[in-house]
mmCIF file of C-alpha atoms in Angstrom:
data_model
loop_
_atom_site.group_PDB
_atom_site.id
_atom_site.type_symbol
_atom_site.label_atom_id
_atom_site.label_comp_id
_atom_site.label_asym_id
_atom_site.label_seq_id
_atom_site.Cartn_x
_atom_site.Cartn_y
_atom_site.Cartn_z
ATOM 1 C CA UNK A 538 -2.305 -70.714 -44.091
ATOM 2 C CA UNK A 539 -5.406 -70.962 -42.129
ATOM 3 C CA UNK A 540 -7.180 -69.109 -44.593
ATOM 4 C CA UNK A 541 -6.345 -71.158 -47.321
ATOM 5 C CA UNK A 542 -7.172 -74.039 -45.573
ATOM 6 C CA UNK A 543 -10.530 -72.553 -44.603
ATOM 7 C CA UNK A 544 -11.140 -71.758 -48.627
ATOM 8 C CA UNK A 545 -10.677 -75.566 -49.312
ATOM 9 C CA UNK A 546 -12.975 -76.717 -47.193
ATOM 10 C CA UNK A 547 -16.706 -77.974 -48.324
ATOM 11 C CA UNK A 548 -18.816 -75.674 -45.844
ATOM 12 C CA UNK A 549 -16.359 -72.681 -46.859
ATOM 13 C CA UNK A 550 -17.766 -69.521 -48.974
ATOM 14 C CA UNK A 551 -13.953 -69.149 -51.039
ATOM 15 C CA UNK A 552 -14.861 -65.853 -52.355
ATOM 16 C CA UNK A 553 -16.576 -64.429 -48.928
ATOM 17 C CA UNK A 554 -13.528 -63.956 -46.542
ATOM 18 C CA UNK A 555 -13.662 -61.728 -43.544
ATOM 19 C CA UNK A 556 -11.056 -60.994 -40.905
ATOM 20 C CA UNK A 557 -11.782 -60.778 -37.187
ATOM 21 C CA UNK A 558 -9.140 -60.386 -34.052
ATOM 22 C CA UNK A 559 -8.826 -58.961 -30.995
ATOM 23 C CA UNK A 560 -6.205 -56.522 -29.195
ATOM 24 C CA UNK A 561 -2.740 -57.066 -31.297
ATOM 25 C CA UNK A 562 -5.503 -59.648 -33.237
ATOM 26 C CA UNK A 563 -7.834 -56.669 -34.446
ATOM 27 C CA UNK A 564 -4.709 -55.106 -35.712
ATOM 28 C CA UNK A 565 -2.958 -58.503 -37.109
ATOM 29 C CA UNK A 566 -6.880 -58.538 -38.831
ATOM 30 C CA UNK A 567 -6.215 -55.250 -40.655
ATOM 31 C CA UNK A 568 -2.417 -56.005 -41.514
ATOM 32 C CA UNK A 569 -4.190 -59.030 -42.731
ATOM 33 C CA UNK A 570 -6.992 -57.481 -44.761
ATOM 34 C CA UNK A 571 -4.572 -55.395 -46.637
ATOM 35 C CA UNK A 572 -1.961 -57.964 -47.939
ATOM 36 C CA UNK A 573 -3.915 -61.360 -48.277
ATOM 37 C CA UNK A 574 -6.485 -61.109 -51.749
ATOM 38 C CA UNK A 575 -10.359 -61.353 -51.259
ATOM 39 C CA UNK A 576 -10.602 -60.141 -47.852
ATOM 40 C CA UNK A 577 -13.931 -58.772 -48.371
ATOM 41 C CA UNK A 578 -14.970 -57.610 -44.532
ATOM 42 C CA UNK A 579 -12.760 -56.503 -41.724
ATOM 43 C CA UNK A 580 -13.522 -56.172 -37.341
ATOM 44 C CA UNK A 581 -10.560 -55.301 -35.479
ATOM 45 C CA UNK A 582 -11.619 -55.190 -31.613
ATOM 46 C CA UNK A 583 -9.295 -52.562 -29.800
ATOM 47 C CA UNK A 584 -6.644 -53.241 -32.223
ATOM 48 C CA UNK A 585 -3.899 -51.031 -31.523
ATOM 49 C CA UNK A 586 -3.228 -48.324 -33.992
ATOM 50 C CA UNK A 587 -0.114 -46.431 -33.245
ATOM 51 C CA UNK A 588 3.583 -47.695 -32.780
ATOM 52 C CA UNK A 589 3.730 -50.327 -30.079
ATOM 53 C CA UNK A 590 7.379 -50.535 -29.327
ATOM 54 C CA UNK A 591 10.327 -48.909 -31.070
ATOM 55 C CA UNK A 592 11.312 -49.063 -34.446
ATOM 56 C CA UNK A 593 7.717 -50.598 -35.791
ATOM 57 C CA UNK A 594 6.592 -49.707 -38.248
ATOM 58 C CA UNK A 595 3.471 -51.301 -39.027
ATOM 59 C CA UNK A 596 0.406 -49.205 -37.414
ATOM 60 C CA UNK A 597 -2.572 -49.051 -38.817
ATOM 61 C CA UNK A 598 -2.482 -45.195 -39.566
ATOM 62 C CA UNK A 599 -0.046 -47.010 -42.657
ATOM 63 C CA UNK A 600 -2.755 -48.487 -43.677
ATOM 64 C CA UNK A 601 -5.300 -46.377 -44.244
ATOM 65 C CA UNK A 602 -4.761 -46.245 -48.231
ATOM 66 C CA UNK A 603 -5.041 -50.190 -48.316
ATOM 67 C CA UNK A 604 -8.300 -50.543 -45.903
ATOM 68 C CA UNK A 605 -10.848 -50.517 -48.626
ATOM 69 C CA UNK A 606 -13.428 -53.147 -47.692
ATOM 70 C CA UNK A 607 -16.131 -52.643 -44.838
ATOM 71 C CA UNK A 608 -14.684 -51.886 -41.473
ATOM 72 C CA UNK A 609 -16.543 -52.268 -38.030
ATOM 73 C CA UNK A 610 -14.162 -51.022 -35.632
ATOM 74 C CA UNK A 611 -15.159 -52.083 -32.040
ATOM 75 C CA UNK A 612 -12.949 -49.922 -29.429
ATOM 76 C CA UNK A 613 -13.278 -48.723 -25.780
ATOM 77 C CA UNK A 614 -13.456 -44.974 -24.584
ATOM 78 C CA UNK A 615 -11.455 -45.328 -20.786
ATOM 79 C CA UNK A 616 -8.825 -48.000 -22.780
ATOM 80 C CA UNK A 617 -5.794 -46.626 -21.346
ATOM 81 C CA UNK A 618 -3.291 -47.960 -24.294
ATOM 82 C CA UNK A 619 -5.735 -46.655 -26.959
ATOM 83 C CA UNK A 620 -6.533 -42.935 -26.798
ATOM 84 C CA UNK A 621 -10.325 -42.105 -27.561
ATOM 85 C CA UNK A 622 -8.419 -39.300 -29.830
ATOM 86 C CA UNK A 623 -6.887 -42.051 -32.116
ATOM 87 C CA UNK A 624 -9.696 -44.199 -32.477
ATOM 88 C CA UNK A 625 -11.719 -40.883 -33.992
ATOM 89 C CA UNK A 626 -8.852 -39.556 -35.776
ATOM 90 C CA UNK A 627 -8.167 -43.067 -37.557
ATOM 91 C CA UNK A 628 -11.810 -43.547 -38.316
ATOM 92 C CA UNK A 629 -11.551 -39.869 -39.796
ATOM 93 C CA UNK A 630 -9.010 -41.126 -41.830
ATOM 94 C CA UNK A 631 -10.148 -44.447 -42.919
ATOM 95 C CA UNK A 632 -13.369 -42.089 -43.965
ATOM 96 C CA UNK A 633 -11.329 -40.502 -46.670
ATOM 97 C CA UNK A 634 -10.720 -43.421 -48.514
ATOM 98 C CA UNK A 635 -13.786 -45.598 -47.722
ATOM 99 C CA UNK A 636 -17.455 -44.727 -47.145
ATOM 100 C CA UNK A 637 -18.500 -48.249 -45.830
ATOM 101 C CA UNK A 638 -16.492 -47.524 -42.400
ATOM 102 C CA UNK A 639 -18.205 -48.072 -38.983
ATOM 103 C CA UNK A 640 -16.114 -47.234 -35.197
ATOM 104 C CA UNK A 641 -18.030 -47.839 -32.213
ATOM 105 C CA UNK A 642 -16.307 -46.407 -29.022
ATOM 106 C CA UNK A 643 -18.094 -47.524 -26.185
ATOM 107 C CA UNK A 644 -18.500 -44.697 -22.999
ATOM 108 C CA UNK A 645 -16.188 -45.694 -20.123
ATOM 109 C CA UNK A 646 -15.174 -49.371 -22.014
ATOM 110 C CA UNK A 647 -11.744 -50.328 -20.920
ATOM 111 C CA UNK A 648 -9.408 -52.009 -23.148
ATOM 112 C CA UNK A 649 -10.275 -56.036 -23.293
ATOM 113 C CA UNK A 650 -14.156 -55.454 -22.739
ATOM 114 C CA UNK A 651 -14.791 -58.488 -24.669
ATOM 115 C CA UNK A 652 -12.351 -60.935 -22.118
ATOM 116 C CA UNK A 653 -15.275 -62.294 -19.474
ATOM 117 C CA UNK A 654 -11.975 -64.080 -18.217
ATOM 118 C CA UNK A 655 -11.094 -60.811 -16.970
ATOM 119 C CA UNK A 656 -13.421 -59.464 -14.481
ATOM 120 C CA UNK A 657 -11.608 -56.158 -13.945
ATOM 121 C CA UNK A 658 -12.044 -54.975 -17.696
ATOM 122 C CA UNK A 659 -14.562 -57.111 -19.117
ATOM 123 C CA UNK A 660 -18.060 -54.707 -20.002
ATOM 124 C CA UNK A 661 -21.418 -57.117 -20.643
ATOM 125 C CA UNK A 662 -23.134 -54.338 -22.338
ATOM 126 C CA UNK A 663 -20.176 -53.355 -24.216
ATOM 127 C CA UNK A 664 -19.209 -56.588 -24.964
ATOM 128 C CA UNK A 665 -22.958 -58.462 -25.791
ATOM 129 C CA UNK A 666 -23.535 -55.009 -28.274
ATOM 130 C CA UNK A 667 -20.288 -55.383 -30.110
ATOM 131 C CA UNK A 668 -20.806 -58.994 -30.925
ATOM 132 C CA UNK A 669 -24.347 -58.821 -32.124
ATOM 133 C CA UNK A 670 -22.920 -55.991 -34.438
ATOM 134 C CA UNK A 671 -19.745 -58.569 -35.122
ATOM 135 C CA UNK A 672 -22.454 -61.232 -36.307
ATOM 136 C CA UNK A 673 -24.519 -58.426 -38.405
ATOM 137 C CA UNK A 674 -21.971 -56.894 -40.119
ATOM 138 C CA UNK A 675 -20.238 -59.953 -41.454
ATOM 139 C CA UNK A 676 -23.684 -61.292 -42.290
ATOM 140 C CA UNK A 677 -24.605 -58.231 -44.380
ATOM 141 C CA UNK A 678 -20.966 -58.173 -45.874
ATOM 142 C CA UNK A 679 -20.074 -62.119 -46.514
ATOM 143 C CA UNK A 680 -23.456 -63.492 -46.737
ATOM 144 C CA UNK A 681 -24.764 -61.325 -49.318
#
């Protein structure tokens, strides 16, 4: 809904869509990407990739067929609920299918680097580099 909303309105690009989202956002953004038309540019930060809880079904491993647009995934080495291993095996993956694929996995970056609400995990380097790379990539991808 908030997409179509955006698309109506007069500042709005309707044919240059992007998805961002952090945590279970960044992997709402992919779920997203794959099943709503024209999303032309996806960033999922530290969005989880594997099961989260029994019986789901929905990790992004499932979607590696569907992810076909420009990725920039933005994901933290030392995040406990993420393994390292995961992030490089799904960007191995998403590889496969789609040559315009980016993962940047920040050295000793806990999960929720980006939150500078939360003083205990939040990275300034980490987090200032991955959102001038946020801003670039969607300019090069929904600007052009």
């Amino acid at each position: 809904a908030a997409a179509d909303y955006a698309k109506q309105q007069p500042w709005a690009r309707a044919d240059r869509l992007g998805a961002t989202g952090f945590c279970g956002g960044g992997a709402t953004a992919m779920h997203f990407a794959t099943e709503y038309p024209g999303v032309m540019a996806v960033v999922p930060w530290y969005g989880p990739l594997g099961p989260r809880y029994k019986d789901y079904t929905g990790d992004a491993f499932s979607l590696v067929v569907k992810l076909t647009m420009p990725i920039l995934g933005l994901y933290g080495e030392a995040d406990g609920g993420i393994p390292a291993a995961d992030v490089k095996r799904f960007e191995t993956e998403l590889k496969k299918k789609n040559s315009n694929v980016e993962v940047v996995l920040y050295p000793g970056t806990p999960h929720r680097f980006f939150s500078d609400d939360s003083p205990q995990s939040y990275k300034k380097d980490a987090a200032d580099d991955a959102w001038k790379r946020c801003v670039a990539f969607f300019t090069k991808h929904l600007k052009a």
